[in-house]
Structures are given as structure tokens and as C-alpha cells.
């Protein structure tokens, strides 16, 4: 059976093809009774607009690229932050009849592929997630003049609107909690220093220790569970007397708890542990993890709203969301 055409819709509604096209494309210059007749004809005929032809008219694809600068195993199986952010962004876009095109970037070849795809006009805008310091995409996309929003403050000096959480303030709150509970030798497992979140959370840690006359004890991980376990073992070797550790994300904190248990250290009796993110697993560690709630879903939704605002010529001011200390049994 042949697919219903726009001409058939116009004939059924008793209007011109141009009028039917204006209704299909959402234009508001059509009288309500005529719009109702066209919509009724669309429903009766089962008409589905040709998306390619519609894009030529509207200059819009109704597709948004979500570019994640991480390998697939990290995105889909290791770090729940990504699934939460992707799901939240998708729901927010679906509510305004737009779809997500998920693109993973983990090599120079994939960077070039993504840049060509976006330059080809296949999407209306781009959302960047998990950028690292040397990432060439922000500058490349800025030159293409496509609307771009970043999940997190970009690490490179490029003028891109972004939505972030208060990484410095959150880290300060977590470390201050350890200081106020009487801990003296407070270490940190910092995140990767080519990412703004890793840099800012280390800054918050150092701010509080400097004000409390305690020395910094630092190991660096890469936001994975295994790196947290390795870093915790390193810290115990470097300073066997440490009595607390602030960990820059919950996955690394899970690894740190494992290393502390293997070393015979009781948590929180011997070593208190504070994480960052409040992923679902933080409630079920042994003991349950004290952490900073990072509003991951809210941040992704705010990123979508900022991008939609750019489409309408609205302001591109950064959005900073607050964090919240969630006290459980680990500290």
C-alpha cells in the first residue's frame, strides 16, 4: 500500500498543499479551524511526514548529538554516572520531540568522524560529556558555529556554555566533615588532573586542609574502581598512620574500601572515608558510604534546557548546581 502523501492530506482537508505543509511544520500562521481539519486528515490517512524533506524546509533535523569522550566499556558497564546522564538527557529531549544521537569518542579517528558528522548538518546541536584537557572537539565545534553545551566546565580555553556542579564547594564540605570529626591525617584520592572535576575537587580538599593546619597527602586515580584500590594501597604505604581519606568519586571510594578491608583497617574506626557523587551503590557498600550528592540527572537535564535556550537565541550563562553532604556510616 502506498504511503499517504502531503497532497492527499491537503485534498482530504480541502486546503492547499502549502497550507497543509505549514500545519505539519508547526507554523502558527494557520487559522485554528483549518489546522484542526488538516490534523484530522493526517490522523484519518495515517500520514507520516518525510523527515528528510521536512529538514530541507525547516533547516532542523530535530536530532541532538551527545558526544561522550570515553570508551564504550566505561560508558555502558563501569560507571553508572554515564547511564544516568544519558537517560536524563534523552527524557528531557523526548519531551520536546527531539532525539539523541549518542557518539562515543576515544581515538583521533573517532574525533575526526564525529567532527565530519556534525559539520555535515546531521544534528541541530551538540552536548559534550566527560571532556579531557587535550580534547580537540570543543575548539573544532566552536569553529563550526553549531550550538554546543558542555556537561561540566571545559578544561580548554574555549567559549562554550556549560552546566556544572559545585565541585570545589562539595569537596570542601566533605573534607570539613572529616576535620570536624577529629581526623588529623586526612588523605585524598584525587580524580584525573586533565579533567575539571578532578582539579576542582582536589582544590576543595587543599583549601580545607590549608585552613586547618593539616598537610596534604595525595594520590591520583582515574575515576575507576580499580584506580581507587591502587591509590588506597599507595596511601597506606606512604603514610600508615592516616585516619581519613576523601575520595573524588564513589567508584574510586568503592575500590578504596576494598583495599582498606584487605589491609585490616576498619572503616570508620581506623580510617574514615568520604566519596563524591552518591551513586546508587554508595548505599550498599560495607559500610554505607558518606558522600557528596552530585545531581547527575538534574545536571544533564539542565544541559538540555540550556541548549534549547541557545536555539531560541537566549543567554548562555553557566549554570552551577549545588552539592549535598550525605552522611552514612563510613565517616
mmCIF file with all atom_site columns, C-alpha atoms in Angstrom, residues 57-267:
data_model
loop_
_atom_site.group_PDB
_atom_site.id
_atom_site.type_symbol
_atom_site.label_atom_id
_atom_site.label_alt_id
_atom_site.label_comp_id
_atom_site.label_asym_id
_atom_site.label_entity_id
_atom_site.label_seq_id
_atom_site.pdbx_PDB_ins_code
_atom_site.Cartn_x
_atom_site.Cartn_y
_atom_site.Cartn_z
_atom_site.occupancy
_atom_site.B_iso_or_equiv
_atom_site.pdbx_formal_charge
_atom_site.auth_seq_id
_atom_site.auth_comp_id
_atom_site.auth_asym_id
_atom_site.auth_atom_id
_atom_site.pdbx_PDB_model_num
ATOM 1   C CA . UNK A 1 57  ? 12.226 23.209 4.676  1.00 0.00 ? 57  UNK A CA 1
ATOM 2   C CA . UNK A 1 58  ? 12.795 23.852 8.385  1.00 0.00 ? 58  UNK A CA 1
ATOM 3   C CA . UNK A 1 59  ? 16.615 23.634 8.392  1.00 0.00 ? 59  UNK A CA 1
ATOM 4   C CA . UNK A 1 60  ? 16.220 21.477 11.504 1.00 0.00 ? 60  UNK A CA 1
ATOM 5   C CA . UNK A 1 61  ? 16.897 17.764 12.000 1.00 0.00 ? 61  UNK A CA 1
ATOM 6   C CA . UNK A 1 62  ? 15.337 17.528 15.499 1.00 0.00 ? 62  UNK A CA 1
ATOM 7   C CA . UNK A 1 63  ? 18.389 15.469 16.461 1.00 0.00 ? 63  UNK A CA 1
ATOM 8   C CA . UNK A 1 64  ? 20.956 16.360 19.117 1.00 0.00 ? 64  UNK A CA 1
ATOM 9   C CA . UNK A 1 65  ? 24.402 14.750 19.351 1.00 0.00 ? 65  UNK A CA 1
ATOM 10  C CA . UNK A 1 66  ? 25.510 13.623 22.802 1.00 0.00 ? 66  UNK A CA 1
ATOM 11  C CA . UNK A 1 67  ? 29.267 13.189 22.468 1.00 0.00 ? 67  UNK A CA 1
ATOM 12  C CA . UNK A 1 68  ? 30.928 11.184 25.246 1.00 0.00 ? 68  UNK A CA 1
ATOM 13  C CA . UNK A 1 69  ? 34.733 11.249 25.280 1.00 0.00 ? 69  UNK A CA 1
ATOM 14  C CA . UNK A 1 70  ? 35.168 7.790  26.793 1.00 0.00 ? 70  UNK A CA 1
ATOM 15  C CA . UNK A 1 71  ? 35.469 4.181  25.512 1.00 0.00 ? 71  UNK A CA 1
ATOM 16  C CA . UNK A 1 72  ? 32.330 2.090  25.301 1.00 0.00 ? 72  UNK A CA 1
ATOM 17  C CA . UNK A 1 73  ? 33.126 -0.248 28.205 1.00 0.00 ? 73  UNK A CA 1
ATOM 18  C CA . UNK A 1 74  ? 33.439 2.742  30.547 1.00 0.00 ? 74  UNK A CA 1
ATOM 19  C CA . UNK A 1 75  ? 30.150 4.252  29.389 1.00 0.00 ? 75  UNK A CA 1
ATOM 20  C CA . UNK A 1 76  ? 27.996 1.112  29.321 1.00 0.00 ? 76  UNK A CA 1
ATOM 21  C CA . UNK A 1 77  ? 29.315 -1.093 32.098 1.00 0.00 ? 77  UNK A CA 1
ATOM 22  C CA . UNK A 1 78  ? 31.752 0.543  34.505 1.00 0.00 ? 78  UNK A CA 1
ATOM 23  C CA . UNK A 1 79  ? 30.498 3.974  35.535 1.00 0.00 ? 79  UNK A CA 1
ATOM 24  C CA . UNK A 1 80  ? 26.784 4.480  36.328 1.00 0.00 ? 80  UNK A CA 1
ATOM 25  C CA . UNK A 1 81  ? 27.192 8.244  36.031 1.00 0.00 ? 81  UNK A CA 1
ATOM 26  C CA . UNK A 1 82  ? 27.089 7.927  32.246 1.00 0.00 ? 82  UNK A CA 1
ATOM 27  C CA . UNK A 1 83  ? 23.878 5.906  32.079 1.00 0.00 ? 83  UNK A CA 1
ATOM 28  C CA . UNK A 1 84  ? 22.188 8.357  34.453 1.00 0.00 ? 84  UNK A CA 1
ATOM 29  C CA . UNK A 1 85  ? 23.257 11.392 32.426 1.00 0.00 ? 85  UNK A CA 1
ATOM 30  C CA . UNK A 1 86  ? 22.355 9.817  29.069 1.00 0.00 ? 86  UNK A CA 1
ATOM 31  C CA . UNK A 1 87  ? 18.937 8.686  30.314 1.00 0.00 ? 87  UNK A CA 1
ATOM 32  C CA . UNK A 1 88  ? 18.128 12.091 31.813 1.00 0.00 ? 88  UNK A CA 1
ATOM 33  C CA . UNK A 1 89  ? 19.162 13.980 28.663 1.00 0.00 ? 89  UNK A CA 1
ATOM 34  C CA . UNK A 1 90  ? 17.139 11.590 26.477 1.00 0.00 ? 90  UNK A CA 1
ATOM 35  C CA . UNK A 1 91  ? 13.987 12.016 28.558 1.00 0.00 ? 91  UNK A CA 1
ATOM 36  C CA . UNK A 1 92  ? 14.327 15.793 28.515 1.00 0.00 ? 92  UNK A CA 1
ATOM 37  C CA . UNK A 1 93  ? 14.767 15.851 24.733 1.00 0.00 ? 93  UNK A CA 1
ATOM 38  C CA . UNK A 1 94  ? 11.962 13.376 24.108 1.00 0.00 ? 94  UNK A CA 1
ATOM 39  C CA . UNK A 1 95  ? 9.608  15.744 25.912 1.00 0.00 ? 95  UNK A CA 1
ATOM 40  C CA . UNK A 1 96  ? 10.214 18.311 23.145 1.00 0.00 ? 96  UNK A CA 1
ATOM 41  C CA . UNK A 1 97  ? 10.138 15.762 20.288 1.00 0.00 ? 97  UNK A CA 1
ATOM 42  C CA . UNK A 1 98  ? 13.883 15.627 19.738 1.00 0.00 ? 98  UNK A CA 1
ATOM 43  C CA . UNK A 1 99  ? 16.101 12.567 19.657 1.00 0.00 ? 99  UNK A CA 1
ATOM 44  C CA . UNK A 1 100 ? 19.591 11.848 20.949 1.00 0.00 ? 100 UNK A CA 1
ATOM 45  C CA . UNK A 1 101 ? 22.381 10.651 18.677 1.00 0.00 ? 101 UNK A CA 1
ATOM 46  C CA . UNK A 1 102 ? 24.910 9.042  21.027 1.00 0.00 ? 102 UNK A CA 1
ATOM 47  C CA . UNK A 1 103 ? 28.503 9.278  19.811 1.00 0.00 ? 103 UNK A CA 1
ATOM 48  C CA . UNK A 1 104 ? 31.494 7.809  21.663 1.00 0.00 ? 104 UNK A CA 1
ATOM 49  C CA . UNK A 1 105 ? 34.914 9.338  21.144 1.00 0.00 ? 105 UNK A CA 1
ATOM 50  C CA . UNK A 1 106 ? 38.070 7.553  22.298 1.00 0.00 ? 106 UNK A CA 1
ATOM 51  C CA . UNK A 1 107 ? 40.620 7.986  19.488 1.00 0.00 ? 107 UNK A CA 1
ATOM 52  C CA . UNK A 1 108 ? 41.810 10.580 16.940 1.00 0.00 ? 108 UNK A CA 1
ATOM 53  C CA . UNK A 1 109 ? 39.955 8.641  14.239 1.00 0.00 ? 109 UNK A CA 1
ATOM 54  C CA . UNK A 1 110 ? 36.667 8.836  16.148 1.00 0.00 ? 110 UNK A CA 1
ATOM 55  C CA . UNK A 1 111 ? 37.232 12.548 16.820 1.00 0.00 ? 111 UNK A CA 1
ATOM 56  C CA . UNK A 1 112 ? 37.520 13.154 13.075 1.00 0.00 ? 112 UNK A CA 1
ATOM 57  C CA . UNK A 1 113 ? 34.421 11.034 12.391 1.00 0.00 ? 113 UNK A CA 1
ATOM 58  C CA . UNK A 1 114 ? 32.318 12.967 14.895 1.00 0.00 ? 114 UNK A CA 1
ATOM 59  C CA . UNK A 1 115 ? 33.546 16.313 13.575 1.00 0.00 ? 115 UNK A CA 1
ATOM 60  C CA . UNK A 1 116 ? 32.652 15.336 9.980  1.00 0.00 ? 116 UNK A CA 1
ATOM 61  C CA . UNK A 1 117 ? 29.210 14.114 11.035 1.00 0.00 ? 117 UNK A CA 1
ATOM 62  C CA . UNK A 1 118 ? 28.377 17.328 12.864 1.00 0.00 ? 118 UNK A CA 1
ATOM 63  C CA . UNK A 1 119 ? 29.847 19.529 10.118 1.00 0.00 ? 119 UNK A CA 1
ATOM 64  C CA . UNK A 1 120 ? 27.554 17.693 7.678  1.00 0.00 ? 120 UNK A CA 1
ATOM 65  C CA . UNK A 1 121 ? 24.494 19.209 9.334  1.00 0.00 ? 121 UNK A CA 1
ATOM 66  C CA . UNK A 1 122 ? 23.089 15.934 10.680 1.00 0.00 ? 122 UNK A CA 1
ATOM 67  C CA . UNK A 1 123 ? 22.257 17.427 14.096 1.00 0.00 ? 123 UNK A CA 1
ATOM 68  C CA . UNK A 1 124 ? 20.921 20.753 15.366 1.00 0.00 ? 124 UNK A CA 1
ATOM 69  C CA . UNK A 1 125 ? 23.229 20.949 18.370 1.00 0.00 ? 125 UNK A CA 1
ATOM 70  C CA . UNK A 1 126 ? 25.812 19.124 20.451 1.00 0.00 ? 126 UNK A CA 1
ATOM 71  C CA . UNK A 1 127 ? 26.152 18.181 24.122 1.00 0.00 ? 127 UNK A CA 1
ATOM 72  C CA . UNK A 1 128 ? 29.654 17.273 25.323 1.00 0.00 ? 128 UNK A CA 1
ATOM 73  C CA . UNK A 1 129 ? 30.175 14.882 28.225 1.00 0.00 ? 129 UNK A CA 1
ATOM 74  C CA . UNK A 1 130 ? 33.364 13.797 30.040 1.00 0.00 ? 130 UNK A CA 1
ATOM 75  C CA . UNK A 1 131 ? 35.844 16.024 28.258 1.00 0.00 ? 131 UNK A CA 1
ATOM 76  C CA . UNK A 1 132 ? 39.560 15.733 28.993 1.00 0.00 ? 132 UNK A CA 1
ATOM 77  C CA . UNK A 1 133 ? 42.077 18.535 28.808 1.00 0.00 ? 133 UNK A CA 1
ATOM 78  C CA . UNK A 1 134 ? 43.555 17.698 25.396 1.00 0.00 ? 134 UNK A CA 1
ATOM 79  C CA . UNK A 1 135 ? 40.157 17.083 23.773 1.00 0.00 ? 135 UNK A CA 1
ATOM 80  C CA . UNK A 1 136 ? 40.160 18.869 20.367 1.00 0.00 ? 136 UNK A CA 1
ATOM 81  C CA . UNK A 1 137 ? 36.389 18.739 19.874 1.00 0.00 ? 137 UNK A CA 1
ATOM 82  C CA . UNK A 1 138 ? 35.355 21.886 21.808 1.00 0.00 ? 138 UNK A CA 1
ATOM 83  C CA . UNK A 1 139 ? 37.561 24.139 19.672 1.00 0.00 ? 139 UNK A CA 1
ATOM 84  C CA . UNK A 1 140 ? 36.610 22.321 16.456 1.00 0.00 ? 140 UNK A CA 1
ATOM 85  C CA . UNK A 1 141 ? 32.879 22.579 17.138 1.00 0.00 ? 141 UNK A CA 1
ATOM 86  C CA . UNK A 1 142 ? 33.225 26.215 18.142 1.00 0.00 ? 142 UNK A CA 1
ATOM 87  C CA . UNK A 1 143 ? 34.648 26.933 14.676 1.00 0.00 ? 143 UNK A CA 1
ATOM 88  C CA . UNK A 1 144 ? 31.674 25.154 13.059 1.00 0.00 ? 144 UNK A CA 1
ATOM 89  C CA . UNK A 1 145 ? 29.297 27.599 14.789 1.00 0.00 ? 145 UNK A CA 1
ATOM 90  C CA . UNK A 1 146 ? 26.948 24.799 15.830 1.00 0.00 ? 146 UNK A CA 1
ATOM 91  C CA . UNK A 1 147 ? 25.205 25.300 19.212 1.00 0.00 ? 147 UNK A CA 1
ATOM 92  C CA . UNK A 1 148 ? 27.247 23.407 21.829 1.00 0.00 ? 148 UNK A CA 1
ATOM 93  C CA . UNK A 1 149 ? 26.782 22.892 25.577 1.00 0.00 ? 149 UNK A CA 1
ATOM 94  C CA . UNK A 1 150 ? 29.150 21.077 27.923 1.00 0.00 ? 150 UNK A CA 1
ATOM 95  C CA . UNK A 1 151 ? 28.374 18.835 30.892 1.00 0.00 ? 151 UNK A CA 1
ATOM 96  C CA . UNK A 1 152 ? 30.992 20.382 33.172 1.00 0.00 ? 152 UNK A CA 1
ATOM 97  C CA . UNK A 1 153 ? 33.251 23.379 32.723 1.00 0.00 ? 153 UNK A CA 1
ATOM 98  C CA . UNK A 1 154 ? 35.526 22.819 29.701 1.00 0.00 ? 154 UNK A CA 1
ATOM 99  C CA . UNK A 1 155 ? 39.181 22.243 30.520 1.00 0.00 ? 155 UNK A CA 1
ATOM 100 C CA . UNK A 1 156 ? 40.318 24.052 27.368 1.00 0.00 ? 156 UNK A CA 1
ATOM 101 C CA . UNK A 1 157 ? 40.085 27.838 26.904 1.00 0.00 ? 157 UNK A CA 1
ATOM 102 C CA . UNK A 1 158 ? 37.066 27.908 24.605 1.00 0.00 ? 158 UNK A CA 1
ATOM 103 C CA . UNK A 1 159 ? 33.852 29.889 24.995 1.00 0.00 ? 159 UNK A CA 1
ATOM 104 C CA . UNK A 1 160 ? 31.246 27.112 25.350 1.00 0.00 ? 160 UNK A CA 1
ATOM 105 C CA . UNK A 1 161 ? 28.215 27.355 27.665 1.00 0.00 ? 161 UNK A CA 1
ATOM 106 C CA . UNK A 1 162 ? 28.229 24.711 30.380 1.00 0.00 ? 162 UNK A CA 1
ATOM 107 C CA . UNK A 1 163 ? 26.358 23.213 33.321 1.00 0.00 ? 163 UNK A CA 1
ATOM 108 C CA . UNK A 1 164 ? 28.436 22.075 36.275 1.00 0.00 ? 164 UNK A CA 1
ATOM 109 C CA . UNK A 1 165 ? 28.063 21.243 39.948 1.00 0.00 ? 165 UNK A CA 1
ATOM 110 C CA . UNK A 1 166 ? 29.903 22.921 42.798 1.00 0.00 ? 166 UNK A CA 1
ATOM 111 C CA . UNK A 1 167 ? 32.911 20.620 42.786 1.00 0.00 ? 167 UNK A CA 1
ATOM 112 C CA . UNK A 1 168 ? 35.081 22.861 44.946 1.00 0.00 ? 168 UNK A CA 1
ATOM 113 C CA . UNK A 1 169 ? 32.360 23.591 47.497 1.00 0.00 ? 169 UNK A CA 1
ATOM 114 C CA . UNK A 1 170 ? 31.304 19.942 47.652 1.00 0.00 ? 170 UNK A CA 1
ATOM 115 C CA . UNK A 1 171 ? 34.856 18.755 48.273 1.00 0.00 ? 171 UNK A CA 1
ATOM 116 C CA . UNK A 1 172 ? 35.273 21.406 50.953 1.00 0.00 ? 172 UNK A CA 1
ATOM 117 C CA . UNK A 1 173 ? 32.112 20.192 52.703 1.00 0.00 ? 173 UNK A CA 1
ATOM 118 C CA . UNK A 1 174 ? 33.295 16.566 52.657 1.00 0.00 ? 174 UNK A CA 1
ATOM 119 C CA . UNK A 1 175 ? 36.777 17.326 53.969 1.00 0.00 ? 175 UNK A CA 1
ATOM 120 C CA . UNK A 1 176 ? 35.435 19.773 56.553 1.00 0.00 ? 176 UNK A CA 1
ATOM 121 C CA . UNK A 1 177 ? 33.218 16.961 57.862 1.00 0.00 ? 177 UNK A CA 1
ATOM 122 C CA . UNK A 1 178 ? 36.346 14.850 58.388 1.00 0.00 ? 178 UNK A CA 1
ATOM 123 C CA . UNK A 1 179 ? 38.173 17.712 60.130 1.00 0.00 ? 179 UNK A CA 1
ATOM 124 C CA . UNK A 1 180 ? 35.244 18.438 62.423 1.00 0.00 ? 180 UNK A CA 1
ATOM 125 C CA . UNK A 1 181 ? 35.018 14.762 63.387 1.00 0.00 ? 181 UNK A CA 1
ATOM 126 C CA . UNK A 1 182 ? 38.574 14.992 64.736 1.00 0.00 ? 182 UNK A CA 1
ATOM 127 C CA . UNK A 1 183 ? 40.537 13.299 61.955 1.00 0.00 ? 183 UNK A CA 1
ATOM 128 C CA . UNK A 1 184 ? 44.145 14.501 61.782 1.00 0.00 ? 184 UNK A CA 1
ATOM 129 C CA . UNK A 1 185 ? 45.863 12.728 58.877 1.00 0.00 ? 185 UNK A CA 1
ATOM 130 C CA . UNK A 1 186 ? 43.418 13.209 56.007 1.00 0.00 ? 186 UNK A CA 1
ATOM 131 C CA . UNK A 1 187 ? 44.495 11.943 52.596 1.00 0.00 ? 187 UNK A CA 1
ATOM 132 C CA . UNK A 1 188 ? 42.744 12.235 49.240 1.00 0.00 ? 188 UNK A CA 1
ATOM 133 C CA . UNK A 1 189 ? 42.409 10.094 46.165 1.00 0.00 ? 189 UNK A CA 1
ATOM 134 C CA . UNK A 1 190 ? 42.110 12.806 43.525 1.00 0.00 ? 190 UNK A CA 1
ATOM 135 C CA . UNK A 1 191 ? 40.495 12.403 40.142 1.00 0.00 ? 191 UNK A CA 1
ATOM 136 C CA . UNK A 1 192 ? 42.380 12.725 36.830 1.00 0.00 ? 192 UNK A CA 1
ATOM 137 C CA . UNK A 1 193 ? 44.025 16.109 36.590 1.00 0.00 ? 193 UNK A CA 1
ATOM 138 C CA . UNK A 1 194 ? 43.194 16.571 32.907 1.00 0.00 ? 194 UNK A CA 1
ATOM 139 C CA . UNK A 1 195 ? 39.513 16.917 33.912 1.00 0.00 ? 195 UNK A CA 1
ATOM 140 C CA . UNK A 1 196 ? 37.997 19.950 35.614 1.00 0.00 ? 196 UNK A CA 1
ATOM 141 C CA . UNK A 1 197 ? 36.104 17.820 38.152 1.00 0.00 ? 197 UNK A CA 1
ATOM 142 C CA . UNK A 1 198 ? 39.369 16.182 39.218 1.00 0.00 ? 198 UNK A CA 1
ATOM 143 C CA . UNK A 1 199 ? 41.131 19.540 39.504 1.00 0.00 ? 199 UNK A CA 1
ATOM 144 C CA . UNK A 1 200 ? 38.324 21.303 41.377 1.00 0.00 ? 200 UNK A CA 1
ATOM 145 C CA . UNK A 1 201 ? 37.759 18.535 43.920 1.00 0.00 ? 201 UNK A CA 1
ATOM 146 C CA . UNK A 1 202 ? 41.485 18.490 44.698 1.00 0.00 ? 202 UNK A CA 1
ATOM 147 C CA . UNK A 1 203 ? 41.353 22.276 45.140 1.00 0.00 ? 203 UNK A CA 1
ATOM 148 C CA . UNK A 1 204 ? 38.485 21.935 47.631 1.00 0.00 ? 204 UNK A CA 1
ATOM 149 C CA . UNK A 1 205 ? 40.433 19.320 49.598 1.00 0.00 ? 205 UNK A CA 1
ATOM 150 C CA . UNK A 1 206 ? 43.523 21.506 49.754 1.00 0.00 ? 206 UNK A CA 1
ATOM 151 C CA . UNK A 1 207 ? 41.549 24.611 50.731 1.00 0.00 ? 207 UNK A CA 1
ATOM 152 C CA . UNK A 1 208 ? 40.210 22.990 53.897 1.00 0.00 ? 208 UNK A CA 1
ATOM 153 C CA . UNK A 1 209 ? 43.482 21.349 54.920 1.00 0.00 ? 209 UNK A CA 1
ATOM 154 C CA . UNK A 1 210 ? 45.359 24.615 54.479 1.00 0.00 ? 210 UNK A CA 1
ATOM 155 C CA . UNK A 1 211 ? 42.902 26.421 56.740 1.00 0.00 ? 211 UNK A CA 1
ATOM 156 C CA . UNK A 1 212 ? 43.026 23.627 59.356 1.00 0.00 ? 212 UNK A CA 1
ATOM 157 C CA . UNK A 1 213 ? 46.834 23.416 59.503 1.00 0.00 ? 213 UNK A CA 1
ATOM 158 C CA . UNK A 1 214 ? 46.970 19.834 58.186 1.00 0.00 ? 214 UNK A CA 1
ATOM 159 C CA . UNK A 1 215 ? 49.278 18.620 55.427 1.00 0.00 ? 215 UNK A CA 1
ATOM 160 C CA . UNK A 1 216 ? 48.050 17.277 52.100 1.00 0.00 ? 216 UNK A CA 1
ATOM 161 C CA . UNK A 1 217 ? 48.505 13.572 51.361 1.00 0.00 ? 217 UNK A CA 1
ATOM 162 C CA . UNK A 1 218 ? 47.598 12.959 47.714 1.00 0.00 ? 218 UNK A CA 1
ATOM 163 C CA . UNK A 1 219 ? 47.284 10.003 45.370 1.00 0.00 ? 219 UNK A CA 1
ATOM 164 C CA . UNK A 1 220 ? 45.674 10.280 41.932 1.00 0.00 ? 220 UNK A CA 1
ATOM 165 C CA . UNK A 1 221 ? 43.214 7.905  40.267 1.00 0.00 ? 221 UNK A CA 1
ATOM 166 C CA . UNK A 1 222 ? 41.215 7.989  37.033 1.00 0.00 ? 222 UNK A CA 1
ATOM 167 C CA . UNK A 1 223 ? 37.664 7.765  38.424 1.00 0.00 ? 223 UNK A CA 1
ATOM 168 C CA . UNK A 1 224 ? 37.603 3.940  38.096 1.00 0.00 ? 224 UNK A CA 1
ATOM 169 C CA . UNK A 1 225 ? 37.165 1.447  40.931 1.00 0.00 ? 225 UNK A CA 1
ATOM 170 C CA . UNK A 1 226 ? 40.489 -0.255 40.235 1.00 0.00 ? 226 UNK A CA 1
ATOM 171 C CA . UNK A 1 227 ? 42.389 3.042  40.361 1.00 0.00 ? 227 UNK A CA 1
ATOM 172 C CA . UNK A 1 228 ? 40.827 3.783  43.738 1.00 0.00 ? 228 UNK A CA 1
ATOM 173 C CA . UNK A 1 229 ? 42.021 0.441  45.111 1.00 0.00 ? 229 UNK A CA 1
ATOM 174 C CA . UNK A 1 230 ? 45.553 1.021  43.791 1.00 0.00 ? 230 UNK A CA 1
ATOM 175 C CA . UNK A 1 231 ? 45.692 4.591  45.115 1.00 0.00 ? 231 UNK A CA 1
ATOM 176 C CA . UNK A 1 232 ? 44.494 3.500  48.568 1.00 0.00 ? 232 UNK A CA 1
ATOM 177 C CA . UNK A 1 233 ? 47.253 0.910  48.794 1.00 0.00 ? 233 UNK A CA 1
ATOM 178 C CA . UNK A 1 234 ? 49.755 3.604  47.814 1.00 0.00 ? 234 UNK A CA 1
ATOM 179 C CA . UNK A 1 235 ? 48.477 5.976  50.502 1.00 0.00 ? 235 UNK A CA 1
ATOM 180 C CA . UNK A 1 236 ? 48.756 3.293  53.194 1.00 0.00 ? 236 UNK A CA 1
ATOM 181 C CA . UNK A 1 237 ? 52.349 2.626  52.170 1.00 0.00 ? 237 UNK A CA 1
ATOM 182 C CA . UNK A 1 238 ? 53.199 6.349  52.141 1.00 0.00 ? 238 UNK A CA 1
ATOM 183 C CA . UNK A 1 239 ? 51.511 7.135  55.468 1.00 0.00 ? 239 UNK A CA 1
ATOM 184 C CA . UNK A 1 240 ? 50.444 4.095  57.543 1.00 0.00 ? 240 UNK A CA 1
ATOM 185 C CA . UNK A 1 241 ? 49.026 6.424  60.223 1.00 0.00 ? 241 UNK A CA 1
ATOM 186 C CA . UNK A 1 242 ? 46.440 8.171  58.049 1.00 0.00 ? 242 UNK A CA 1
ATOM 187 C CA . UNK A 1 243 ? 42.984 8.157  59.636 1.00 0.00 ? 243 UNK A CA 1
ATOM 188 C CA . UNK A 1 244 ? 40.740 9.522  56.863 1.00 0.00 ? 244 UNK A CA 1
ATOM 189 C CA . UNK A 1 245 ? 40.518 9.761  53.081 1.00 0.00 ? 245 UNK A CA 1
ATOM 190 C CA . UNK A 1 246 ? 38.433 11.983 50.834 1.00 0.00 ? 246 UNK A CA 1
ATOM 191 C CA . UNK A 1 247 ? 37.885 10.230 47.506 1.00 0.00 ? 247 UNK A CA 1
ATOM 192 C CA . UNK A 1 248 ? 36.993 12.288 44.416 1.00 0.00 ? 248 UNK A CA 1
ATOM 193 C CA . UNK A 1 249 ? 34.260 9.914  43.230 1.00 0.00 ? 249 UNK A CA 1
ATOM 194 C CA . UNK A 1 250 ? 32.281 6.993  44.608 1.00 0.00 ? 250 UNK A CA 1
ATOM 195 C CA . UNK A 1 251 ? 33.657 4.363  42.215 1.00 0.00 ? 251 UNK A CA 1
ATOM 196 C CA . UNK A 1 252 ? 37.184 5.047  43.458 1.00 0.00 ? 252 UNK A CA 1
ATOM 197 C CA . UNK A 1 253 ? 35.829 5.054  47.027 1.00 0.00 ? 253 UNK A CA 1
ATOM 198 C CA . UNK A 1 254 ? 34.459 1.534  46.486 1.00 0.00 ? 254 UNK A CA 1
ATOM 199 C CA . UNK A 1 255 ? 37.937 0.436  45.439 1.00 0.00 ? 255 UNK A CA 1
ATOM 200 C CA . UNK A 1 256 ? 39.454 2.227  48.439 1.00 0.00 ? 256 UNK A CA 1
ATOM 201 C CA . UNK A 1 257 ? 37.116 0.417  50.824 1.00 0.00 ? 257 UNK A CA 1
ATOM 202 C CA . UNK A 1 258 ? 38.218 -2.900 49.344 1.00 0.00 ? 258 UNK A CA 1
ATOM 203 C CA . UNK A 1 259 ? 41.909 -2.070 49.873 1.00 0.00 ? 259 UNK A CA 1
ATOM 204 C CA . UNK A 1 260 ? 41.284 -0.899 53.440 1.00 0.00 ? 260 UNK A CA 1
ATOM 205 C CA . UNK A 1 261 ? 39.455 -4.137 54.210 1.00 0.00 ? 261 UNK A CA 1
ATOM 206 C CA . UNK A 1 262 ? 42.294 -6.196 52.733 1.00 0.00 ? 262 UNK A CA 1
ATOM 207 C CA . UNK A 1 263 ? 44.802 -4.225 54.831 1.00 0.00 ? 263 UNK A CA 1
ATOM 208 C CA . UNK A 1 264 ? 42.837 -4.966 58.018 1.00 0.00 ? 264 UNK A CA 1
ATOM 209 C CA . UNK A 1 265 ? 41.755 -1.335 58.535 1.00 0.00 ? 265 UNK A CA 1
ATOM 210 C CA . UNK A 1 266 ? 38.301 -0.831 59.997 1.00 0.00 ? 266 UNK A CA 1
ATOM 211 C CA . UNK A 1 267 ? 36.033 1.825  58.494 1.00 0.00 ? 267 UNK A CA 1
#
